[in-house]
Short mmCIF file of C-alpha atoms in Angstrom, two decimals:
data_model
loop_
_atom_site.label_atom_id
_atom_site.label_comp_id
_atom_site.label_asym_id
_atom_site.label_seq_id
_atom_site.Cartn_x
_atom_site.Cartn_y
_atom_site.Cartn_z
CA UNK K 1 133.37 46.93 8.22
CA UNK K 2 131.92 43.42 8.45
CA UNK K 3 132.44 41.22 5.46
CA UNK K 4 128.97 40.29 4.19
CA UNK K 5 128.17 37.45 1.92
CA UNK K 6 125.25 35.06 1.21
CA UNK K 7 124.71 31.80 2.99
CA UNK K 8 124.86 29.96 -0.33
CA UNK K 9 128.48 31.15 -0.81
CA UNK K 10 129.77 29.68 2.46
CA UNK K 11 130.26 26.09 1.30
CA UNK K 12 132.12 27.31 -1.72
CA UNK K 13 134.37 29.56 0.40
CA UNK K 14 135.24 26.66 2.66
CA UNK K 15 135.90 24.40 -0.29
CA UNK K 16 138.26 26.97 -1.74
CA UNK K 17 140.10 27.20 1.62
CA UNK K 18 140.53 23.42 1.68
CA UNK K 19 141.50 23.15 -1.95
CA UNK K 20 144.14 25.88 -1.68
CA UNK K 21 146.05 23.91 0.99
CA UNK K 22 145.64 20.45 -0.47
CA UNK K 23 146.92 18.36 -3.37
CA UNK K 24 144.75 16.42 -5.81
CA UNK K 25 145.92 12.79 -5.87
CA UNK K 26 143.61 11.64 -8.65
CA UNK K 27 140.36 12.87 -10.19
CA UNK K 28 137.62 13.04 -7.51
CA UNK K 29 140.04 12.59 -4.61
CA UNK K 30 141.25 15.33 -2.30
CA UNK K 31 144.47 14.55 -0.45
CA UNK K 32 145.67 16.85 2.35
CA UNK K 33 149.31 17.32 3.22
CA UNK K 34 150.32 15.35 6.32
CA UNK K 35 151.14 18.48 8.30
CA UNK K 36 147.70 20.11 7.80
CA UNK K 37 144.88 19.44 10.29
CA UNK K 38 141.43 20.96 9.54
CA UNK K 39 138.30 21.14 11.64
CA UNK K 40 134.81 22.21 10.85
CA UNK K 41 132.26 22.98 13.55
CA UNK K 42 129.13 24.88 14.37
CA UNK K 43 127.17 26.65 17.07
CA UNK K 44 123.41 27.21 17.35
CA UNK K 45 121.49 28.96 20.17
CA UNK K 46 117.70 29.20 19.53
CA UNK K 47 115.47 30.96 22.12
CA UNK K 48 111.86 31.69 22.91
CA UNK K 49 111.23 34.59 25.23
CA UNK K 50 108.35 36.50 26.80
CA UNK K 51 108.68 39.84 28.62
CA UNK K 52 106.26 42.27 30.32
CA UNK K 53 108.54 45.17 29.34
CA UNK K 54 106.12 47.99 28.22
CA UNK K 55 108.79 49.54 25.95
CA UNK K 56 108.46 46.54 23.62
CA UNK K 57 105.88 46.53 20.81
CA UNK K 58 103.07 44.09 21.43
CA UNK K 59 104.31 41.69 18.78
CA UNK K 60 107.76 41.67 20.42
CA UNK K 61 106.63 40.82 23.94
CA UNK K 62 106.85 37.16 22.83
CA UNK K 63 109.79 36.53 20.55
CA UNK K 64 111.44 33.59 18.85
CA UNK K 65 115.15 34.25 18.33
CA UNK K 66 118.18 32.75 16.70
CA UNK K 67 120.73 34.20 19.16
CA UNK K 68 123.76 32.61 17.49
CA UNK K 69 124.08 30.53 14.33
CA UNK K 70 127.72 30.01 13.48
CA UNK K 71 130.01 27.94 11.31
CA UNK K 72 133.59 27.54 12.49
CA UNK K 73 136.59 26.45 10.48
CA UNK K 74 140.19 26.13 11.62
CA UNK K 75 143.32 24.76 10.06
CA UNK K 76 146.69 24.00 11.76
CA UNK K 77 149.88 24.15 9.67
CA UNK K 78 153.34 22.98 10.89
CA UNK K 79 152.01 22.42 14.41
CA UNK K 80 152.45 26.07 15.43
CA UNK K 81 150.41 28.15 12.92
CA UNK K 82 146.62 28.07 13.05
CA UNK K 83 144.08 30.12 11.20
CA UNK K 84 140.50 30.42 12.25
CA UNK K 85 137.30 31.61 10.53
CA UNK K 86 133.91 31.98 12.11
CA UNK K 87 130.63 33.26 10.64
CA UNK K 88 127.40 34.36 12.34
CA UNK K 89 123.82 34.97 11.11
CA UNK K 90 122.85 38.63 10.74
CA UNK K 91 119.68 40.47 9.80
CA UNK K 92 117.22 39.40 7.14
CA UNK K 93 118.06 40.06 3.50
CA UNK K 94 115.49 40.88 0.83
CA UNK K 95 113.93 37.72 -0.58
CA UNK K 96 116.83 35.57 0.48
CA UNK K 97 116.58 34.87 4.18
CA UNK K 98 119.25 35.92 6.61
CA UNK K 99 122.75 37.14 5.74
CA UNK K 100 126.04 35.90 7.11
CA UNK K 101 128.86 37.90 8.54
CA UNK K 102 132.47 36.83 8.99
CA UNK K 103 133.04 37.70 12.64
CA UNK K 104 136.41 36.01 13.34
CA UNK K 105 139.31 35.92 10.87
CA UNK K 106 142.69 35.51 12.52
CA UNK K 107 145.95 33.61 12.51
CA UNK K 108 147.60 32.35 15.69
CA UNK K 109 151.30 31.75 15.87
CA UNK K 110 152.34 29.48 18.70
CA UNK K 111 156.03 28.54 18.63
CA UNK K 112 155.62 27.69 22.33
CA UNK K 113 152.96 27.96 24.97
CA UNK K 114 154.63 30.88 26.76
CA UNK K 115 154.92 33.06 23.62
CA UNK K 116 152.06 33.32 21.13
CA UNK K 117 150.53 36.03 18.97
CA UNK K 118 147.04 36.30 17.44
CA UNK K 119 146.65 38.62 14.45
CA UNK K 120 143.48 39.61 12.66
CA UNK K 121 139.82 40.10 13.61
CA UNK K 122 139.31 38.45 17.04
CA UNK K 123 138.23 39.08 20.58
CA UNK K 124 140.20 41.48 22.73
CA UNK K 125 140.76 40.42 26.41
CA UNK K 126 139.07 43.48 27.96
CA UNK K 127 137.29 41.28 30.54
CA UNK K 128 137.22 37.62 31.47
CA UNK K 129 133.92 37.35 29.67
CA UNK K 130 135.43 38.79 26.53
CA UNK K 131 137.66 35.70 26.34
CA UNK K 132 134.98 33.34 27.53
CA UNK K 133 133.59 31.20 24.77
CA UNK K 134 129.93 31.61 23.94
CA UNK K 135 129.83 27.86 23.68
CA UNK K 136 130.51 27.50 27.40
CA UNK K 137 128.24 30.08 29.07
CA UNK K 138 126.88 29.37 32.52
CA UNK K 139 123.41 30.91 32.08
CA UNK K 140 121.36 31.67 28.97
CA UNK K 141 123.64 34.59 28.08
CA UNK K 142 126.43 36.73 29.51
CA UNK K 143 125.94 39.07 32.47
CA UNK K 144 124.45 42.35 31.19
CA UNK K 145 127.21 44.71 32.31
CA UNK K 146 129.98 42.82 30.49
CA UNK K 147 128.79 44.70 27.36
CA UNK K 148 130.24 47.85 28.92
CA UNK K 149 133.56 47.03 27.19
CA UNK K 150 134.50 48.78 24.00
CA UNK K 151 133.24 47.24 20.65
CA UNK K 152 130.71 45.38 22.79
CA UNK K 153 128.97 48.72 22.89
CA UNK K 154 129.78 50.48 26.26
CA UNK K 155 126.16 49.56 27.20
CA UNK K 156 124.04 47.07 29.13
CA UNK K 157 121.71 44.45 27.60
CA UNK K 158 118.48 43.45 29.33
CA UNK K 159 116.17 40.45 29.05
CA UNK K 160 118.91 37.86 28.54
CA UNK K 161 120.60 40.20 26.03
CA UNK K 162 117.42 40.83 24.00
CA UNK K 163 117.69 44.62 24.01
CA UNK K 164 120.04 47.53 24.81
CA UNK K 165 118.71 49.35 27.90
CA UNK K 166 118.24 53.11 27.41
CA UNK K 167 120.53 55.43 29.35
CA UNK K 168 123.18 52.77 29.71
CA UNK K 169 124.67 53.15 26.25
CA UNK K 170 127.51 55.58 25.54
CA UNK K 171 127.18 54.75 21.85
CA UNK K 172 130.78 53.63 21.25
CA UNK K 173 131.12 51.01 18.64
CA UNK K 174 133.96 49.38 16.65
CA UNK K 175 134.30 48.86 12.90
CA UNK K 176 133.48 45.22 13.65
CA UNK K 177 130.92 44.78 16.44
CA UNK K 178 131.95 42.59 19.34
CA UNK K 179 135.39 41.68 17.85
CA UNK K 180 138.24 44.03 17.07
CA UNK K 181 141.06 44.08 14.49
CA UNK K 182 144.63 44.03 15.73
CA UNK K 183 147.25 41.83 17.42
CA UNK K 184 147.28 40.17 20.82
CA UNK K 185 150.44 38.76 22.40
CA UNK K 186 149.47 35.87 24.64
CA UNK K 187 151.25 33.30 26.78
CA UNK K 188 150.65 30.69 29.42
CA UNK K 189 153.20 29.29 31.89
CA UNK K 190 153.00 26.47 34.46
CA UNK K 191 154.97 27.53 37.54
CA UNK K 192 154.09 24.22 39.18
CA UNK K 193 151.56 21.42 38.87
CA UNK K 194 149.05 23.56 40.80
CA UNK K 195 149.97 27.15 39.84
CA UNK K 196 149.64 28.63 36.41
CA UNK K 197 149.86 32.11 34.89
CA UNK K 198 148.63 33.58 31.59
CA UNK K 199 148.99 37.07 30.06
CA UNK K 200 147.46 39.09 27.27
CA UNK K 201 148.75 42.30 25.72
CA UNK K 202 147.10 43.70 22.62
CA UNK K 203 146.63 46.67 20.32
CA UNK K 204 143.56 47.19 18.12
CA UNK K 205 141.70 49.62 15.95
CA UNK K 206 139.05 50.26 18.66
CA UNK K 207 136.18 52.74 18.39
CA UNK K 208 135.11 53.83 14.86
CA UNK K 209 134.69 57.33 16.22
CA UNK K 210 138.28 57.60 17.54
CA UNK K 211 140.41 60.37 16.12
CA UNK K 212 143.67 58.52 15.84
CA UNK K 213 144.83 56.69 19.01
CA UNK K 214 144.84 52.87 18.96
CA UNK K 215 143.18 50.73 21.60
CA UNK K 216 145.46 48.98 24.12
CA UNK K 217 144.43 46.04 26.32
CA UNK K 218 146.25 44.21 29.12
CA UNK K 219 145.15 41.16 31.03
CA UNK K 220 146.84 38.86 33.58
CA UNK K 221 145.47 35.73 35.26
CA UNK K 222 146.63 33.30 37.88
CA UNK K 223 145.09 29.87 38.36
CA UNK K 224 145.45 27.59 41.35
CA UNK K 225 144.71 23.96 40.59
CA UNK K 226 144.08 23.07 36.93
CA UNK K 227 145.30 25.45 34.29
CA UNK K 228 143.29 27.54 31.85
CA UNK K 229 146.06 27.77 29.26
CA UNK K 230 144.09 28.53 26.13
CA UNK K 231 143.37 31.98 24.70
CA UNK K 232 139.63 31.38 25.40
CA UNK K 233 138.31 29.96 28.66
CA UNK K 234 134.87 28.77 29.86
CA UNK K 235 132.29 29.84 32.38
CA UNK K 236 131.09 26.27 32.78
CA UNK K 237 133.47 23.29 32.77
CA UNK K 238 130.68 20.77 33.73
CA UNK K 239 132.77 19.40 36.70
CA UNK K 240 135.72 18.55 34.45
CA UNK K 241 138.11 21.15 35.88
CA UNK K 242 139.24 21.95 39.43
CA UNK K 243 140.59 25.52 39.48
CA UNK K 244 140.47 28.93 41.11
CA UNK K 245 141.30 31.81 38.75
CA UNK K 246 142.08 35.41 39.67
CA UNK K 247 142.30 37.92 36.82
CA UNK K 248 142.77 41.67 36.21
CA UNK K 249 142.18 43.55 32.97
CA UNK K 250 142.78 47.07 31.68
CA UNK K 251 141.39 48.42 28.41
CA UNK K 252 141.89 51.95 27.12
CA UNK K 253 141.75 54.17 24.02
CA UNK K 254 142.32 57.95 23.85
CA UNK K 255 140.19 60.37 21.96
CA UNK K 256 137.35 57.96 21.25
CA UNK K 257 134.78 60.78 20.74
CA UNK K 258 134.04 64.43 21.56
CA UNK K 259 131.96 65.84 24.37
CA UNK K 260 129.00 67.75 22.80
CA UNK K 261 128.96 70.21 25.73
CA UNK K 262 132.62 71.04 26.19
CA UNK K 263 133.93 70.14 22.74
CA UNK K 264 136.81 68.24 24.47
CA UNK K 265 138.07 64.89 23.39
CA UNK K 266 136.78 61.88 25.44
CA UNK K 267 139.04 59.08 26.57
CA UNK K 268 137.85 55.54 27.31
CA UNK K 269 139.13 53.28 30.08
CA UNK K 270 137.77 50.05 31.43
CA UNK K 271 139.24 48.18 34.38
CA UNK K 272 138.19 44.97 36.11
CA UNK K 273 139.07 42.34 38.68
CA UNK K 274 137.50 38.92 38.41
CA UNK K 275 137.32 35.64 40.31
CA UNK K 276 136.40 32.23 38.83
CA UNK K 277 135.95 28.97 40.80
CA UNK K 278 135.29 25.47 39.44
CA UNK K 279 135.25 22.88 42.19
CA UNK K 280 133.65 19.48 41.52
CA UNK K 281 129.98 20.28 40.95
CA UNK K 282 130.19 23.94 42.01
CA UNK K 283 130.87 26.86 39.62
CA UNK K 284 131.17 30.52 40.68
CA UNK K 285 132.19 33.68 38.86
CA UNK K 286 132.38 37.29 39.96
CA UNK K 287 133.79 40.53 38.63
CA UNK K 288 134.10 44.15 39.61
CA UNK K 289 134.07 46.49 36.60
CA UNK K 290 134.67 50.23 36.18
CA UNK K 291 134.00 52.24 33.04
CA UNK K 292 135.62 55.74 32.86
CA UNK K 293 134.57 58.24 30.12
CA UNK K 294 135.78 61.30 31.98
CA UNK K 295 132.34 62.47 33.06
CA UNK K 296 131.44 63.42 29.48
CA UNK K 297 128.03 64.61 28.41
CA UNK K 298 126.64 63.36 25.13
CA UNK K 299 129.33 61.78 22.89
CA UNK K 300 129.73 62.72 19.24
CA UNK K 301 131.78 61.78 16.21
CA UNK K 302 134.52 64.20 15.16
CA UNK K 303 132.02 65.97 12.86
CA UNK K 304 129.61 66.57 15.75
CA UNK K 305 126.96 63.96 14.96
CA UNK K 306 125.70 62.09 18.02
CA UNK K 307 126.78 58.55 18.84
CA UNK K 308 124.25 55.78 19.56
CA UNK K 309 120.57 55.46 18.79
CA UNK K 310 119.67 56.15 22.42
CA UNK K 311 121.86 59.28 22.66
CA UNK K 312 122.79 58.50 26.29
CA UNK K 313 125.23 60.71 28.10
CA UNK K 314 128.70 59.41 28.82
CA UNK K 315 128.29 60.01 32.56
CA UNK K 316 125.13 57.91 32.55
CA UNK K 317 126.86 55.05 30.76
CA UNK K 318 130.03 55.15 32.89
CA UNK K 319 130.29 54.02 36.45
CA UNK K 320 131.08 50.94 38.57
CA UNK K 321 129.34 47.64 38.92
CA UNK K 322 129.70 43.97 39.71
CA UNK K 323 128.13 40.64 38.77
CA UNK K 324 127.92 37.26 40.51
CA UNK K 325 126.82 34.01 38.94
CA UNK K 326 126.89 30.47 40.25
CA UNK K 327 125.69 26.96 39.46
CA UNK K 328 125.54 23.55 41.07
CA UNK K 329 125.35 20.30 39.12
CA UNK K 330 122.79 17.70 40.24
CA UNK K 331 123.82 14.31 38.94
CA UNK K 332 124.80 14.16 35.33
CA UNK K 333 121.87 16.07 33.76
CA UNK K 334 120.58 18.99 35.85
CA UNK K 335 122.44 22.25 36.62
CA UNK K 336 120.47 25.02 38.38
CA UNK K 337 122.06 28.44 38.17
CA UNK K 338 121.59 32.00 39.49
CA UNK K 339 123.07 35.42 38.97
CA UNK K 340 122.87 38.98 40.28
CA UNK K 341 124.45 42.22 39.05
CA UNK K 342 124.33 45.86 39.93
CA UNK K 343 125.59 48.95 38.13
CA UNK K 344 125.98 52.44 39.72
CA UNK K 345 126.38 55.07 37.07
CA UNK K 346 127.89 58.52 37.36
CA UNK K 347 124.73 60.05 35.95
CA UNK K 348 122.75 62.76 37.72
CA UNK K 349 120.29 61.23 40.21
CA UNK K 350 121.54 57.72 39.34
CA UNK K 351 120.28 57.86 35.78
CA UNK K 352 121.73 54.81 33.99
CA UNK K 353 121.95 52.74 37.21
CA UNK K 354 120.28 49.30 37.36
CA UNK K 355 120.20 45.92 39.05
CA UNK K 356 119.26 42.55 37.61
CA UNK K 357 118.72 39.04 38.94
CA UNK K 358 118.60 35.72 37.02
CA UNK K 359 117.44 32.25 38.01
CA UNK K 360 117.24 29.16 35.85
CA UNK K 361 118.15 25.55 35.20
CA UNK K 362 120.03 23.69 32.43
CA UNK K 363 119.28 20.17 31.29
CA UNK K 364 122.56 18.74 29.99
CA UNK K 365 121.91 16.38 27.12
CA UNK K 366 125.67 15.74 26.74
CA UNK K 367 128.96 17.66 26.81
CA UNK K 368 128.05 19.82 23.84
CA UNK K 369 124.33 20.46 23.92
CA UNK K 370 121.64 21.46 26.50
CA UNK K 371 118.22 22.88 27.12
CA UNK K 372 117.98 25.96 29.35
CA UNK K 373 115.14 27.84 30.91
CA UNK K 374 115.35 30.96 33.10
CA UNK K 375 113.80 34.16 34.30
CA UNK K 376 115.43 37.64 34.62
CA UNK K 377 114.14 40.56 36.61
CA UNK K 378 115.41 44.04 35.70
CA UNK K 379 115.19 47.15 37.85
CA UNK K 380 115.97 50.74 36.64
CA UNK K 381 117.01 53.05 39.45
CA UNK K 382 115.63 55.93 37.36
CA UNK K 383 112.80 55.17 35.00
CA UNK K 384 113.62 56.30 31.43
CA UNK K 385 110.77 57.72 29.29
CA UNK K 386 108.55 54.99 28.02
CA UNK K 387 110.21 52.33 30.17
CA UNK K 388 109.09 50.26 33.15
CA UNK K 389 110.78 50.70 36.51
CA UNK K 390 110.90 46.90 36.70
CA UNK K 391 110.15 44.10 34.27
CA UNK K 392 110.55 40.37 33.97
CA UNK K 393 111.71 38.17 31.07
CA UNK K 394 111.24 34.45 30.81
CA UNK K 395 113.38 32.54 28.25
CA UNK K 396 113.84 28.99 27.13
CA UNK K 397 116.28 27.68 24.59
CA UNK K 398 118.38 24.96 23.03
CA UNK K 399 122.18 25.30 22.83
CA UNK K 400 124.60 23.20 20.83
CA UNK K 401 128.28 23.53 19.96
CA UNK K 402 130.27 20.88 18.03
#
């Protein structure tokens, strides 16, 4: 489960981390060993949104949101061992503001670029977007259907990720939402100055409802032009990279739940093919994604209790879809962007199918902060009870990573 602690304890925790790897030279002076390099950073995404979605309560039609509020700490030891911690703000706590969760806690061993391993609580490479930094998104948030991957919820998020859309959610969740706990073998090789390859192979805990099998994930990527040699990539390089990337991913876990109708075990499998292009002022990304839950009905835990607040059927959550997103940089400050995605579910009469379009513009203050404003239209192929067939969301926000 997520490690919870109060915001007030965070400075003390960081201080203890620093003190444990440092030597005191004299009273009041902290001296670090020469081979230890430490970095402290943060990320803040604050949004204001308005939607005409009738399923929202009146007070929620207009919402002010802290989408991400993170503190990031890393330390490198002996040039090939790095540990990383990252927190994020979570729900309000009684009389003490918001709580803080430790969402990343891993160590990365990198004896050489071609052979690395990441161990701990971190992001599995189920899709390109899973290993795309939230500090380098193209639009206001990720494409909706990228949340179909395991531990991201096997669902779709509407309104620039404001809400889980009914009938798109299989209800699968991990012990740690979004991240997973396990080990990923990773490497990047330069075949030539203009051709590069990277691979990921990992095993993780996976769904909290699984009966025993571990989760396994594979990803391979080829880049022509500049390399993307890090574990994490970007969806927006702001004209600083010239590359074409082709990737494939496969993510699976057996016996993630039971089918309420048949009583049989349900297996999860997610496969994708993706394309990323960064050329001068143009950025383009596309992916084709398939989620397979074996045509299951409603999913349950091993004790028979239903998964997910929306109690969607597996066959309504599973299916095939794609997304496209692109941007063009005008001068040094303006970057208009657009996106489109469509999901075709395996549900009866297309229940769970949707399409969505986004249009917006970013004002780039500098390399690490920007203002963004955008609109998203959402269309349900089949109208769920209490939902609109189509609704629009307008969002504006400020984004900073340092």
